[in-house]
């Protein structure tokens, strides 16, 4: 029987909190249940509170002109029949006997041009006015424009016709509710539509899924699982796979163990990121051994007004791209960005909330969509200038949990699967179970997303030793996640780097790492041994090992897998390494050069300058990949603090000082030297033993085991290659002096017609302390000559044939 209920307003409301009255349909023949077999059709069965059933069928009309809803009550022989009444309405539609046998009562409702998704909410009443409800005592609620959906891919998938598929993994949830919201300011914080997923219809394995024929008119969405409803935490949660997210906003406080703690909420956008024109962009695909890396924080790099950038550009991806000439001047061909995922703004970027979108604050409009475009613009600019973009990533823990008891996404969706130890009591930090299959899939999908959608060239995995362990803390011989990354058809073509630094306990210890000859590592031992040598506290054998590519750590891979650094974003900056050395800084192996903190003593300042030059020199002449930390080229200081939180924005005014011009010029020279002498400094294999000779001051054997010996000379004979021109195949002789006094070094004899050219002496005044081999001012020295290597300095000679 056709509906006689009044027509709805246009457009009709889409809310689960009230019924949607239908339009008056044309007469139909028979119930829709008999013929609801079209593609756009759904069937539902409800149990009633009097042990009966109610069947409902929903079918889309031809041409998308609306929907027909049929309600059928089988086996009802009540005197006076039944009336279908929309929830909240006094009007009713009588149910008439269906033409099919069985004594069923049926009614058909028509919704012409109604916007989907919406729901039909109704009750049944007999002639005496007694209501028939569901077995749970609720009204019958039927979704319209809502389909079963697909379990893959996870997250939101939008089709060209406007349909949307939602899929989320949750093994723990007994039920999932999809919550849709209008735009901000258009309906408040309450969901405009809630779709309760039926576990018998909308669940495949442990994946909950649902499809909506349209999401027009809605702006964002989230999932409610009810897992922590007992704690008063049952707000919508962020889809772990969301690609575009709304800004984090304060939510109500929640009560945990009798304490009120703040909470925040974030929703996923229902819009796909705008299409991006990559043009002819392509990955530079630089060989690993040719990299010169600059580690930077996106915000701090240009946030200071001294950067000269507009306020809405400073501290953003666009600001980073605007300084590309700075990287080119230094000879940098890869930037390693501190984590750019959305993060806890108090704890910092090493405590992320989400893994599929960039931090919205890194864009001019402070929005997710703007950040996506801004980051892609930055990557394209870097690639156009031959610079790769590498990302530091944190997949060992999230900012959920902690003292603030934050629950943003996976902690409330399925914490027991994603995290090693879950539980709201105590609000402990949430540590991810990285080698669990579902967490591993999340991480792999995230990494592929950054490579395929953002054209990122590689990743450095923070707290990498944790990735090797199982939930009990025991080491795994073949960690599933690391092996999957190493052999993934997409990720194995990128740079993959293990970083042992942990932001959880501020540890930084080298760790044996399974690598399959694909994983590189941040070399902590390099930093410590070089610091000890220049402080006069290391065996020269330790320095020799680092100069030759750390064979003790990378013998099965080669020196190109060693990412060397002197300072990093945690610990002392380069200028602080030579300015502070209190008892509290013992683990930093720093030396203040005679006076603690800032100084006006010229002797102290000159020693500090030599030490800075020596640090940079050793970094660039060692086999492996040099990693320059942001600010080390311009004397960036944290006043002796080792805390990451005390790092301030870069002061670009310092770039104009003579000191910075010296340092940046030296870095540029060293980068060019590595490129010109790629046969020695840019190698995938170690130098052969017969091509390296070690000497003391007078060509004698070095005192390897003498802890007081602070002088070492290294003679490198390049491998003979007739295809290499003479200009790039000369011998190198390098002297390292960490003593308090000068040492006279004897230079080895050369073949007749050759002589030594001094290219670097870090003790000399600017600009003479370095020069190219083609410079007319280069210092020439014959073999067996003595050269005074001044205190706390390094000297580099290169042999060259003299034209007759």
C-alpha positions in Angstrom: 0.0 0.0 0.0 1.2 3.5 -0.8 2.2 5.9 1.9 -0.1 8.7 2.9 2.5 10.5 5.0 3.3 14.1 4.2 6.3 15.0 1.9 9.6 15.9 3.5 11.2 19.4 3.4 13.8 19.9 0.7 16.5 18.9 1.3 15.5 16.3 3.8 17.4 16.0 7.0 19.9 13.2 7.3 20.1 12.2 10.9 19.6 9.0 12.9 17.9 11.0 15.6 14.5 11.4 13.8 12.5 9.7 11.1 12.4 10.9 7.5 8.9 11.2 6.2 8.3 9.9 2.7 6.7 11.5 -0.3 3.4 10.1 -1.5 4.2 7.4 -4.1 2.3 6.2 -7.1 0.3 3.0 -6.7 2.4 -0.2 -6.9 1.6 -3.8 -7.6 2.8 -6.1 -4.8 5.4 -5.6 -2.2 8.9 -4.4 -3.2 10.3 -7.4 -1.2 9.3 -9.7 -4.0 11.3 -7.9 -6.7 14.1 -6.0 -4.9 16.9 -7.6 -6.8 18.5 -4.6 -8.5 22.1 -3.6 -7.9 21.0 -0.7 -5.6 19.0 -2.8 -3.2 19.4 -3.9 0.4 17.4 -6.3 2.7 17.1 -6.1 6.5 15.3 -8.3 9.1 14.4 -7.1 12.6 13.4 -9.2 15.6 10.5 -7.7 17.4 9.7 -7.5 21.1 6.9 -10.0 20.8 9.2 -12.7 19.1 8.2 -11.8 15.6 10.1 -10.5 12.6 9.9 -7.5 10.4 11.4 -7.6 6.9 12.4 -4.4 5.1 13.7 -3.9 1.6 15.3 -0.8 0.1 15.7 -0.3 -3.6 17.0 2.6 -5.6 14.7 3.9 -8.4 15.8 3.8 -12.0 17.9 6.8 -12.9 18.8 7.6 -9.3 15.5 9.4 -8.8 15.1 8.3 -5.2 14.3 5.2 -3.2 11.5 2.8 -2.5 11.2 1.2 0.9 9.0 -1.9 1.5 8.0 -3.1 5.0 6.6 -6.6 5.4 5.4 -8.3 8.5 5.0 -12.0 7.9 2.5 -14.2 9.8 0.6 -11.3 11.4 -3.1 -12.1 11.7 -4.0 -9.4 14.2 -7.6 -8.2 14.1 -7.6 -4.7 12.7 -4.2 -5.1 11.1 -1.1 -2.9 11.8 -0.2 0.7 11.2 3.3 1.9 10.3 3.9 5.2 12.0 7.1 7.3 11.4 9.0 7.9 14.6 7.9 11.2 16.2 4.9 11.4 14.0 1.2 10.7 14.8 0.3 9.9 11.2 0.4 6.3 10.0 0.3 4.1 7.0 -1.9 1.0 7.3 -0.3 -2.3 6.3 -2.4 -4.3 3.8 -2.3 -8.0 3.1 0.3 -8.9 0.5 -0.7 -10.7 -2.6 1.9 -13.4 -1.9 0.7 -16.4 0.2 1.5 -16.5 3.9 -0.7 -13.8 5.4 1.9 -11.1 5.4 1.1 -7.5 5.9 3.0 -5.0 3.8 3.4 -1.3 2.9 5.6 0.6 0.5 7.1 4.0 1.0 8.6 6.2 -1.7 11.3 8.8 -1.4 11.6 10.8 -4.6 14.9 12.7 -5.0 15.8 12.3 -1.3 19.5 12.8 -0.5 21.3 9.6 0.7 22.4 8.5 3.1 19.5 8.9 5.5 17.3 6.6 7.5 13.7 5.7 7.9 12.7 5.3 11.5 9.2 3.9 12.3 7.1 2.0 14.8 4.3 -0.5 14.3 1.0 -0.2 16.1 -2.1 -2.5 16.2 -5.7 -1.4 16.3 -5.7 -1.1 20.0 -2.7 1.3 19.9 -0.2 -1.2 21.3 3.2 -0.5 19.8 5.5 -3.2 18.3 9.2 -2.4 18.6 12.5 -4.2 18.0 13.6 -6.8 20.5 15.8 -4.1 22.1 12.7 -1.9 22.6 13.7 0.7 20.0 12.1 1.9 16.9 12.9 0.2 13.6 15.7 2.2 11.9 16.4 1.4 8.3 19.4 3.0 6.4 18.8 4.2 2.9 21.7 4.6 0.5 23.8 2.5 2.8 25.5 -0.7 1.4 27.5 -3.5 2.8 30.8 -2.0 1.6 34.1 -3.7 0.9 36.8 -4.7 3.4 39.6 -3.3 1.2 41.3 -0.9 0.9 41.3 0.3 4.5 40.3 3.9 5.1 38.0 6.0 2.9 37.6 5.3 -0.8 35.7 7.8 -3.0 34.4 6.8 -6.4 33.7 9.1 -9.3 30.0 8.9 -8.9 30.2 10.2 -5.3 29.9 6.9 -3.5 32.1 6.3 -0.5 33.4 3.1 1.0 34.7 3.1 4.6 36.8 0.3 6.1 38.5 0.1 9.5 40.3 -2.8 11.3 39.1 -3.6 14.8 39.4 -7.0 16.3 38.3 -5.8 19.8 35.2 -3.8 18.9 31.9 -5.5 19.4 30.3 -2.8 17.3 31.3 0.2 15.2 29.4 3.4 14.4 30.3 5.6 11.5 29.7 9.2 12.4 29.4 11.9 9.7 29.6 15.6 10.5 28.6 18.8 8.7 31.3 21.5 8.2 32.5 23.4 11.2 29.9 25.8 12.5 27.1 24.0 10.5 25.6 21.8 13.1 27.8 21.9 16.1 30.0 19.1 17.4 27.4 16.4 17.3 27.3 13.9 14.4 24.8 14.8 11.7 24.5 11.1 10.8 25.4 8.0 12.6 25.5 4.6 10.8 25.6 1.6 13.1 27.4 -1.3 11.4 25.8 -4.7 11.7 28.5 -7.2 12.5 26.7 -9.8 10.4 26.5 -7.5 7.4 29.3 -5.0 7.7 32.2 -7.1 9.0 34.6 -9.4 7.1 37.1 -11.0 9.5 38.2 -8.2 11.7 37.5 -5.4 9.2 34.4 -3.3 9.6 33.1 -1.8 6.3 30.2 0.1 4.9 29.4 2.0 1.7 27.3 5.2 1.3 25.9 6.1 -2.1 26.7 9.7 -1.4 28.4 11.9 1.3 27.4 15.1 -0.2 26.6 17.7 2.4 29.0 16.2 5.0 32.5 17.4 5.7 34.2 14.9 8.0 33.8 11.5 9.7 35.0 9.4 12.6 34.4 6.0 14.1 32.9 5.1 17.5 33.7 1.7 18.9 32.5 2.0 22.5 35.6 0.2 23.8 36.1 2.7 26.5 32.6 3.9 27.1 32.9 2.8 30.8 35.5 5.6 31.2 33.4 8.2 29.5 35.4 8.0 26.3 33.1 7.2 23.4 33.7 10.1 21.1 34.4 9.7 17.3 38.0 8.6 16.6 40.2 9.4 13.7 40.4 6.8 10.9 44.0 5.5 11.1 44.1 5.5 7.2 42.7 9.0 6.7 44.6 10.9 4.1 43.2 14.4 4.8 42.4 15.3 8.4 40.7 18.1 10.2 42.7 20.1 12.8 42.9 18.8 16.3 40.4 20.5 18.5 39.9 20.5 22.3 37.3 18.1 23.5 35.6 17.6 26.9 37.7 16.4 29.8 37.4 12.7 30.7 37.4 11.1 34.1 40.1 8.5 34.6 40.7 7.1 38.1 38.8 10.0 39.6 40.9 12.6 37.8 39.7 15.0 35.1 42.2 15.0 32.2 42.1 17.0 29.0 41.2 15.4 25.8 41.4 16.3 22.1 39.5 15.2 19.0 40.4 14.9 15.4 38.2 13.9 12.5 39.0 12.7 8.9 38.0 14.8 6.0 35.5 13.4 3.5 37.4 15.1 0.7 40.2 13.5 -1.3 43.3 15.6 -1.6 43.1 17.7 -4.7 44.8 16.2 -7.8 48.4 17.3 -8.0 50.3 18.0 -11.2 53.7 16.4 -10.8 54.7 17.4 -14.3 57.9 15.8 -15.3 59.0 15.2 -11.7 61.0 12.1 -11.0 63.1 10.7 -8.2 66.8 11.8 -8.5 67.7 8.1 -7.5 71.1 9.2 -6.4 73.5 6.3 -5.5 73.7 5.9 -1.8 77.4 6.6 -1.7 77.0 10.0 -3.4 74.7 11.5 -0.7 75.5 14.6 1.3 72.7 14.9 3.8 71.3 17.9 5.7 69.0 17.1 8.7 66.4 19.8 9.3 63.3 20.7 11.2 60.7 22.2 8.8 59.4 24.8 11.3 62.7 25.8 12.9 64.6 26.1 9.7 62.8 29.3 8.5 60.5 30.2 11.4 62.7 33.2 12.6 61.9 36.6 11.1 65.6 36.7 10.0 64.7 34.2 7.3 63.2 37.1 5.3 60.2 35.1 4.3 56.5 36.3 4.6 54.9 35.3 7.9 52.6 32.7 6.3 55.6 31.1 4.6 58.1 31.1 7.4 58.3 27.7 9.2 56.5 25.8 6.4 57.3 23.4 3.6 57.2 26.4 1.3 59.8 28.1 3.5 62.1 25.1 3.2 61.7 25.2 -0.6 62.5 28.9 -0.7 66.0 28.2 0.8 67.0 25.6 -1.8 69.9 27.8 -2.9 71.3 27.5 0.6 71.4 23.7 0.2 73.0 24.0 -3.3 75.7 26.3 -1.9 76.6 23.8 0.7 76.7 21.0 -1.8 73.8 19.2 -0.2 71.9 16.7 -2.4 69.6 15.2 0.3 67.5 16.8 3.0 66.5 14.6 6.0 63.4 16.1 7.6 62.5 15.6 11.2 59.1 13.9 11.4 56.4 15.7 9.5 53.4 13.6 10.6 50.8 15.3 12.8 52.4 15.3 16.3 51.9 16.3 19.9 52.8 20.0 20.0 54.2 19.8 23.5 56.1 16.6 23.3 57.4 17.4 19.8 57.6 15.8 16.3 58.8 12.5 17.7 55.4 11.8 19.2 53.0 11.4 16.3 49.3 11.0 16.2 48.8 9.8 12.6 50.9 8.3 9.8 49.2 9.3 6.5 49.2 13.1 6.4 51.6 16.0 6.9 51.5 18.3 9.8 48.9 21.0 9.0 51.0 23.7 10.8 53.7 23.3 8.1 51.5 25.0 5.6 50.5 28.7 5.0 46.8 28.0 5.7 47.4 25.6 8.6 45.2 23.0 7.0 45.7 19.4 6.0 44.8 20.0 2.4 47.1 23.0 2.2 50.0 21.0 3.9 49.6 18.2 1.4 50.0 20.6 -1.6 52.8 22.6 0.1 54.8 19.5 0.8 54.4 18.2 -2.7 55.5 21.6 -4.1 58.6 21.4 -1.8 59.5 17.9 -2.9 59.1 18.9 -6.6 61.4 21.9 -6.0 64.0 19.8 -4.3 63.9 17.2 -7.1 64.2 19.9 -9.7 67.5 20.9 -8.0 68.8 17.4 -7.8 68.0 17.1 -4.0 66.4 14.0 -2.6 63.9 14.3 0.3 64.2 11.8 3.1 61.8 11.6 6.1 62.5 10.6 9.7 59.6 8.4 10.7 58.5 7.2 14.2 56.6 3.9 14.1 57.5 2.6 17.6 55.1 4.7 19.7 52.5 7.4 19.4 51.4 10.4 21.4 48.2 8.6 22.5 48.2 7.7 26.1 50.7 9.5 28.4 49.8 11.8 31.2 47.1 13.5 29.1 45.3 10.2 28.4 44.9 11.2 24.8 42.9 8.9 22.7 42.8 10.1 19.1 42.8 7.1 16.8 44.1 3.5 17.0 44.2 3.4 20.8 40.4 3.6 20.9 39.8 1.6 17.7 41.8 -1.5 18.6 44.6 -0.7 21.1 45.1 -4.4 22.0 46.1 -5.2 18.4 48.1 -2.1 17.6 49.9 -1.6 20.9 52.1 -3.9 23.0 50.6 -2.8 26.3 47.1 -1.3 26.2 45.0 0.0 29.1 43.6 3.4 30.1 44.5 3.0 33.8 47.7 5.0 34.4 47.7 6.5 30.9 51.1 5.1 30.1 52.8 5.9 26.8 51.5 3.8 24.0 54.1 1.6 22.4 53.2 0.1 19.0 53.4 -3.6 18.4 55.4 -3.0 15.2 55.7 -6.7 14.2 52.1 -7.6 14.7 50.6 -8.2 11.2 48.0 -5.5 11.4 50.5 -2.8 12.7 53.0 -4.0 10.1 50.4 -3.5 7.4 49.6 0.0 8.7 53.3 0.9 8.6 53.9 -0.5 5.1 50.8 1.2 3.7 51.9 4.5 5.2 55.4 4.2 3.8 54.2 3.3 0.3 51.7 6.3 0.5 54.6 8.7 1.1 56.6 7.3 -1.8 53.8 7.0 -4.3 51.7 10.0 -3.5 54.4 12.4 -2.2 57.4 11.2 -4.2 59.5 10.9 -1.0 62.9 9.3 -1.6 63.6 7.4 1.6 63.1 7.1 5.3 65.2 7.1 8.5 63.5 4.9 11.2 63.8 6.5 14.7 64.3 4.1 17.6 65.2 1.3 15.1 66.5 -1.2 17.7 62.9 -1.5 19.0 61.8 -2.7 15.6 63.9 -5.8 16.1 62.1 -6.9 19.2 59.0 -8.9 19.9 56.4 -7.7 22.4 58.3 -9.3 25.3 61.5 -7.3 24.4 63.4 -10.3 23.0 65.3 -9.9 19.8 63.9 -11.4 16.6 66.5 -12.9 14.2 64.3 -11.9 11.2 61.9 -9.1 12.2 58.9 -9.4 9.9 58.5 -5.6 9.4 62.2 -4.9 8.6 62.4 -7.9 6.2 59.1 -6.8 4.5 60.5 -3.3 4.0 63.8 -4.6 2.7 62.1 -6.6 0.0 59.0 -4.5 -0.7 58.9 -3.8 -4.5 58.3 -0.1 -3.8 60.2 0.6 -0.6 63.3 -1.4 -1.4 64.0 1.1 -4.2 64.2 3.9 -1.7 66.8 4.8 1.0 66.0 2.9 4.2 68.0 3.9 7.2 68.0 2.7 10.8 68.5 5.3 13.5 69.2 4.0 17.0 68.2 7.2 18.8 65.1 6.7 21.1 63.0 9.7 22.0 61.4 7.6 24.8 64.4 7.2 27.0 66.8 9.5 25.2 69.2 6.7 24.5 71.6 6.6 21.5 73.4 3.2 21.4 74.5 1.4 18.3 72.7 -1.9 17.9 73.4 -5.0 15.8 70.8 -4.7 13.0 69.6 -7.2 10.4 70.0 -5.6 7.1 69.8 -7.9 4.1 72.3 -5.5 2.4 69.5 -3.0 2.1 69.3 -1.2 5.4 71.8 1.6 6.1 72.3 3.0 9.7 72.9 6.2 11.5 76.4 5.6 12.9 76.5 6.7 16.5 79.9 5.2 17.1 81.3 7.7 14.5 80.1 10.7 16.4 81.5 9.4 19.8 84.9 8.3 18.5 85.5 11.5 16.6 84.5 13.6 19.6 86.8 11.6 21.8 89.8 11.9 19.4 89.5 15.7 19.1 89.2 15.9 22.9 92.4 13.8 23.1 90.7 10.8 24.8 90.5 8.2 22.1 92.8 5.6 20.7 93.9 6.6 17.2 92.9 3.1 16.1 89.3 4.1 16.8 89.6 7.2 14.6 91.2 5.1 11.8 88.3 2.7 11.9 85.8 5.6 11.4 87.8 7.2 8.7 87.8 3.9 6.7 84.0 3.4 6.8 83.5 1.7 10.2 84.3 -1.8 9.0 83.6 -3.2 12.5 79.9 -2.3 11.9 79.5 -2.5 8.1 81.9 -5.2 7.0 79.1 -7.1 5.3 77.6 -4.1 3.6 80.2 -1.5 2.8 80.9 2.1 3.9 78.0 3.6 1.9 75.6 2.1 4.5 77.2 4.2 7.3 75.5 7.6 7.8 78.1 9.6 9.8 77.4 12.6 11.9 79.1 14.8 14.4 76.1 16.4 16.1 72.4 15.8 15.8 69.1 17.4 16.9 69.4 15.8 20.4 72.5 16.5 22.4 74.9 19.4 21.9 75.1 21.4 18.7 78.4 21.7 16.9 79.3 25.1 18.4 78.3 23.9 21.8 80.5 20.8 21.5 83.5 23.2 21.6 82.1 25.6 24.1 80.7 23.6 27.0 82.1 20.6 29.0 80.6 20.6 32.5 80.4 17.4 34.6 76.8 17.0 33.5 77.9 16.8 29.9 80.3 13.9 30.4 78.4 11.6 28.0 78.7 14.2 25.2 82.5 14.1 25.2 82.6 17.8 24.6 85.5 20.2 25.3 85.1 23.9 26.0 88.6 24.7 24.7 89.6 26.4 28.0 86.6 28.4 29.1 83.1 27.4 29.8 80.4 29.0 27.7 80.6 32.2 25.6 84.1 33.7 25.6 86.0 36.8 24.4 89.4 35.2 24.9 91.0 35.2 21.4 93.1 32.0 22.1 90.0 30.2 23.2 88.0 31.4 20.2 90.8 30.3 17.8 90.9 26.8 19.3 87.2 26.5 19.0 87.3 27.6 15.4 90.0 24.9 14.7 87.9 22.3 16.4 84.8 23.1 14.4 86.8 23.0 11.2 88.4 19.6 12.3 84.9 18.2 13.1 83.6 19.1 9.6 86.8 18.0 7.9 86.8 14.5 9.5 83.1 14.2 8.7 83.6 14.8 5.0 86.9 12.9 4.5 85.6 9.7 6.2 84.1 6.9 4.1 80.4 6.9 4.5 77.6 9.4 4.1 78.1 12.8 5.9 75.0 14.1 7.7 75.2 17.8 8.5 72.8 18.9 11.3 70.7 22.0 10.9 72.5 25.1 12.2 76.0 23.5 12.4 76.9 25.6 9.3 76.0 28.9 11.1 77.1 28.5 14.7 73.6 27.6 16.0 73.7 27.2 19.8 71.3 25.9 22.5 73.4 27.5 25.3 74.9 24.1 26.2 71.6 22.3 26.6 71.2 18.8 25.3 67.4 18.9 25.3 65.7 18.7 22.0 63.1 21.2 23.3 65.7 23.9 23.8 66.6 24.0 20.1 65.4 27.4 18.7 64.8 28.7 15.1 67.8 29.3 12.8 69.1 32.8 12.9 69.6 33.7 9.2 71.3 37.0 10.1 74.3 35.0 11.2 74.8 33.9 7.5 76.3 37.3 6.9 79.0 37.0 9.5 82.6 36.2 8.6 82.5 33.1 10.8 79.6 31.6 8.9 81.0 32.6 5.6 84.1 30.6 6.5 82.2 27.6 7.7 79.7 27.5 4.8 82.5 28.0 2.3 84.5 25.2 3.9 81.5 22.8 3.7 81.0 23.7 0.1 84.7 23.0 -0.6 84.5 19.6 1.2 81.3 18.6 -0.7 83.0 19.4 -4.0 86.2 17.5 -2.9 84.1 14.4 -2.2 82.5 14.7 -5.6 85.8 15.2 -7.4 87.6 12.4 -5.5 84.6 10.0 -5.7 87.1 7.2 -6.3 88.1 7.5 -2.6 85.3 9.2 -0.7 82.2 8.0 -2.5 82.6 4.2 -2.5 80.2 1.3 -2.0 83.2 -0.9 -1.2 85.9 -0.5 1.4 89.4 0.7 0.4 91.8 -2.2 -0.1 94.4 -2.7 2.6 97.2 -2.2 0.1 95.8 1.3 -0.8 96.0 2.7 2.8 99.2 3.4 4.8 99.2 4.7 8.3 102.0 6.7 9.8 103.1 8.6 12.9 104.9 11.9 12.7 108.0 10.7 11.0 106.6 8.0 8.7 107.0 5.5 11.5 104.3 3.0 12.7 101.5 4.8 14.6 101.3 4.1 18.3 98.0 2.3 18.0 97.7 1.2 21.6 99.1 4.3 23.3 96.2 6.2 24.9 98.4 9.4 24.9 99.0 9.3 21.1 96.9 11.9 19.5 98.5 12.2 16.1 97.8 10.1 13.0 98.6 10.3 9.3 96.7 8.5 6.5 98.2 7.9 3.1 95.7 6.8 0.4 96.9 5.4 -2.9 93.9 5.3 -5.3 93.3 2.2 -7.3 94.8 2.5 -10.8 92.3 3.2 -13.5 93.5 4.3 -16.9 90.1 5.8 -17.7 90.3 8.3 -14.8 92.2 11.5 -15.6 95.3 12.5 -13.7 93.4 15.4 -12.0 91.3 13.0 -9.9 93.7 10.1 -9.3 96.5 11.6 -7.2 97.5 10.2 -3.8 96.0 11.8 -0.6 98.0 12.4 2.6 95.9 13.5 5.6 97.2 14.5 9.0 95.2 14.6 12.2 96.6 16.4 15.3 94.6 16.5 18.5 97.7 17.5 20.6 98.2 20.7 22.5 101.3 21.4 20.5 102.4 21.3 16.9 103.8 18.0 15.4 106.3 17.9 12.5 105.0 15.5 9.8 107.2 14.0 7.1 105.4 13.5 3.8 106.0 10.3 1.8 108.0 10.3 -1.4 106.2 10.5 -4.7 107.0 9.3 -8.1 109.3 11.5 -10.1 107.6 14.5 -11.6 105.0 14.7 -8.8 104.6 16.9 -5.7 102.3 17.4 -2.8 99.7 20.2 -2.9 98.3 21.4 0.4 94.5 21.7 0.0 93.5 22.1 3.6 95.2 23.3 6.8 92.5 24.0 9.4 95.0 26.1 11.5 95.4 28.8 8.9 93.5 32.1 8.7 90.6 32.5 6.3 90.5 32.3 3.4 93.8 30.4 3.1 92.9 27.4 5.2 91.4 25.6 2.2 91.9 25.9 -1.6 91.2 23.9 -4.7 93.9 22.0 -6.5 93.7 24.4 -9.4 94.2 27.5 -7.2 97.4 29.4 -8.0 97.9 30.0 -4.2 98.0 26.3 -3.4 101.0 25.4 -1.3 103.4 23.0 -3.0 105.6 20.5 -1.0 108.1 17.9 -2.2 108.2 14.4 -0.9 110.1 13.8 2.4 109.6 17.4 3.3 108.5 18.2 6.9 105.3 20.1 7.5 104.3 21.6 10.9 100.8 20.4 11.7 99.7 22.9 14.3 97.9 22.0 17.5 94.2 20.9 17.2 94.3 21.0 13.4 94.1 18.8 10.3 95.9 19.0 7.0 95.2 17.5 3.6 97.7 17.1 0.8 97.0 15.8 -2.7 99.7 14.7 -5.1 99.8 16.1 -8.6 102.1 15.6 -11.6 104.2 18.7 -12.4 104.1 19.7 -16.1 107.7 19.7 -17.5 
